[in-house]
Amino acid sequence: MTRTLRDVNDVIERLWPLTGAEDWDAPGLLVGDPEQPVEHVLLAVDAVRATIDEVLARPAGLLLVHHPLLMRGVTTVAEDRYKGALIARLIRGGAALVAAHTNADVVRDGTSDVLAQRLGLHDVTPIVPAADGSTGLGRVGELAEPQSLGDIARSLAGILPATATGVRASGDGEQPVRRIAVCGGAGDSLLSHPAVRAADLYVTADLRHHPASEAREQALLGDGPALIDVSHWASEWLWLDAAAAALVEALPGLDVSVSELRTDPWDFVVTQEVARPVG
């Protein structure tokens, strides 16, 4: 069934309202004529050459991504710059581009909510609640039974799509974990939040050296969680299946699929044996 871009985007904005986006964010309709036809929707985390080629393989496509292509200001869309080149390819190919970013982070079945579900957490609440108390940034909840930090790290390695950087952990691999805070995507801004400090473990992505080091030292004083750092792309890729299911339910008959392409920017890693000092 063919629908217009306006039809599909109206549903997208109902499922992931733009009012939920952070002030600095730039989600929404990025490329396309609202009246152009949409016969299939492809979901991906990133609008890059590979995912745009994928949506252009068939006519009348819409690429729904998590990360806005134009989140930061640009002064040119010349085709010798990658953003200009990608936008031109979309327009010439008759495909549209829509982003659902922080507005898809805060909702039920959003990026952090899905990560919490996959970890098997219950009694889940937002780390930073919105006015309704049930939506908001990040999630915190409990496992049915305590598990070791090492077991949880290994579970995440199986839950998340494989990436070169894998899963990194800070803490004793045998320490018991029951209460877990999660934030899909970059989450070191929440390291000092009371709900994160009160958890046994914080799972997020893009942890920088200084915030992670400071959180680790604080945890040694008994005031803070162990840390697990995963790929930014992988932590948000899990959301795509939930988003696709929501679109299919709202738009019966529309062809909706999830890209299996890995758009994590890292291609390989060289590991080194870590030997802790004795004593």
Tab-separated table of N, CA and C in Angstrom, residues 8 10 22 49 54 69 89 103-104 107 120 122 126 148 171 175 220 237 248 250 252 266 268 274:
chain	number	residue	atom	x	y	z
A	8	VAL	N	3.045	9.024	6.663
A	8	VAL	CA	3.967	8.230	7.472
A	8	VAL	C	4.621	9.096	8.543
A	10	ASP	N	3.440	11.739	9.952
A	10	ASP	CA	2.462	12.045	11.009
A	10	ASP	C	2.440	10.933	12.053
A	22	GLU	N	15.280	16.856	23.105
A	22	GLU	CA	16.069	17.860	23.821
A	22	GLU	C	16.164	19.135	22.981
A	49	ARG	N	26.411	6.422	3.832
A	49	ARG	CA	26.342	6.010	2.428
A	49	ARG	C	25.716	4.619	2.288
A	54	GLU	N	21.082	1.387	0.594
A	54	GLU	CA	20.130	0.316	0.866
A	54	GLU	C	18.700	0.776	0.631
A	69	LEU	N	20.949	13.564	10.529
A	69	LEU	CA	22.087	13.888	9.661
A	69	LEU	C	22.508	15.341	9.828
A	89	ARG	N	21.962	12.471	-3.066
A	89	ARG	CA	21.618	11.102	-3.471
A	89	ARG	C	20.178	10.769	-3.108
A	103	ASN	N	13.786	12.209	21.029
A	103	ASN	CA	12.345	11.960	21.180
A	103	ASN	C	12.019	10.475	21.178
A	104	ALA	N	12.943	9.638	20.651
A	104	ALA	CA	12.770	8.184	20.714
A	104	ALA	C	13.509	7.573	21.904
A	107	VAL	N	10.640	7.731	25.362
A	107	VAL	CA	9.308	7.120	25.367
A	107	VAL	C	9.349	5.677	25.862
A	120	GLY	N	16.385	-7.963	31.072
A	120	GLY	CA	15.483	-8.651	31.985
A	120	GLY	C	15.178	-7.882	33.251
A	122	HIS	N	13.121	-5.548	35.911
A	122	HIS	CA	11.717	-5.314	36.278
A	122	HIS	C	11.639	-4.099	37.190
A	126	PRO	N	12.297	5.669	34.803
A	126	PRO	CA	13.309	6.531	34.179
A	126	PRO	C	14.345	7.014	35.193
A	148	SER	N	26.627	-11.895	38.535
A	148	SER	CA	27.948	-11.269	38.622
A	148	SER	C	28.119	-10.260	37.493
A	171	GLY	N	35.213	-2.850	37.161
A	171	GLY	CA	34.750	-3.419	38.418
A	171	GLY	C	35.211	-4.853	38.540
A	175	GLN	N	31.733	-9.426	41.350
A	175	GLN	CA	30.860	-8.693	42.267
A	175	GLN	C	29.395	-8.884	41.876
A	220	LEU	N	34.948	2.923	44.514
A	220	LEU	CA	35.844	2.276	45.470
A	220	LEU	C	35.568	2.722	46.897
A	237	TRP	N	20.842	0.191	18.371
A	237	TRP	CA	20.340	-0.669	17.292
A	237	TRP	C	19.201	-1.554	17.776
A	248	VAL	N	4.536	-0.907	11.912
A	248	VAL	CA	3.697	-1.908	11.250
A	248	VAL	C	2.297	-1.926	11.865
A	250	ALA	N	0.796	0.571	13.377
A	250	ALA	CA	0.108	1.825	13.083
A	250	ALA	C	-0.219	1.982	11.605
A	252	PRO	N	-0.774	-0.629	8.847
A	252	PRO	CA	-0.887	-1.981	8.294
A	252	PRO	C	-0.689	-1.983	6.775
A	266	TRP	N	33.959	1.802	13.962
A	266	TRP	CA	35.228	1.099	14.157
A	266	TRP	C	35.227	-0.244	13.444
A	268	PHE	N	38.212	-2.583	13.393
A	268	PHE	CA	38.928	-3.649	14.088
A	268	PHE	C	39.624	-3.076	15.311
A	274	VAL	N	46.071	-7.588	29.764
A	274	VAL	CA	46.122	-6.692	30.902
A	274	VAL	C	46.560	-7.495	32.118
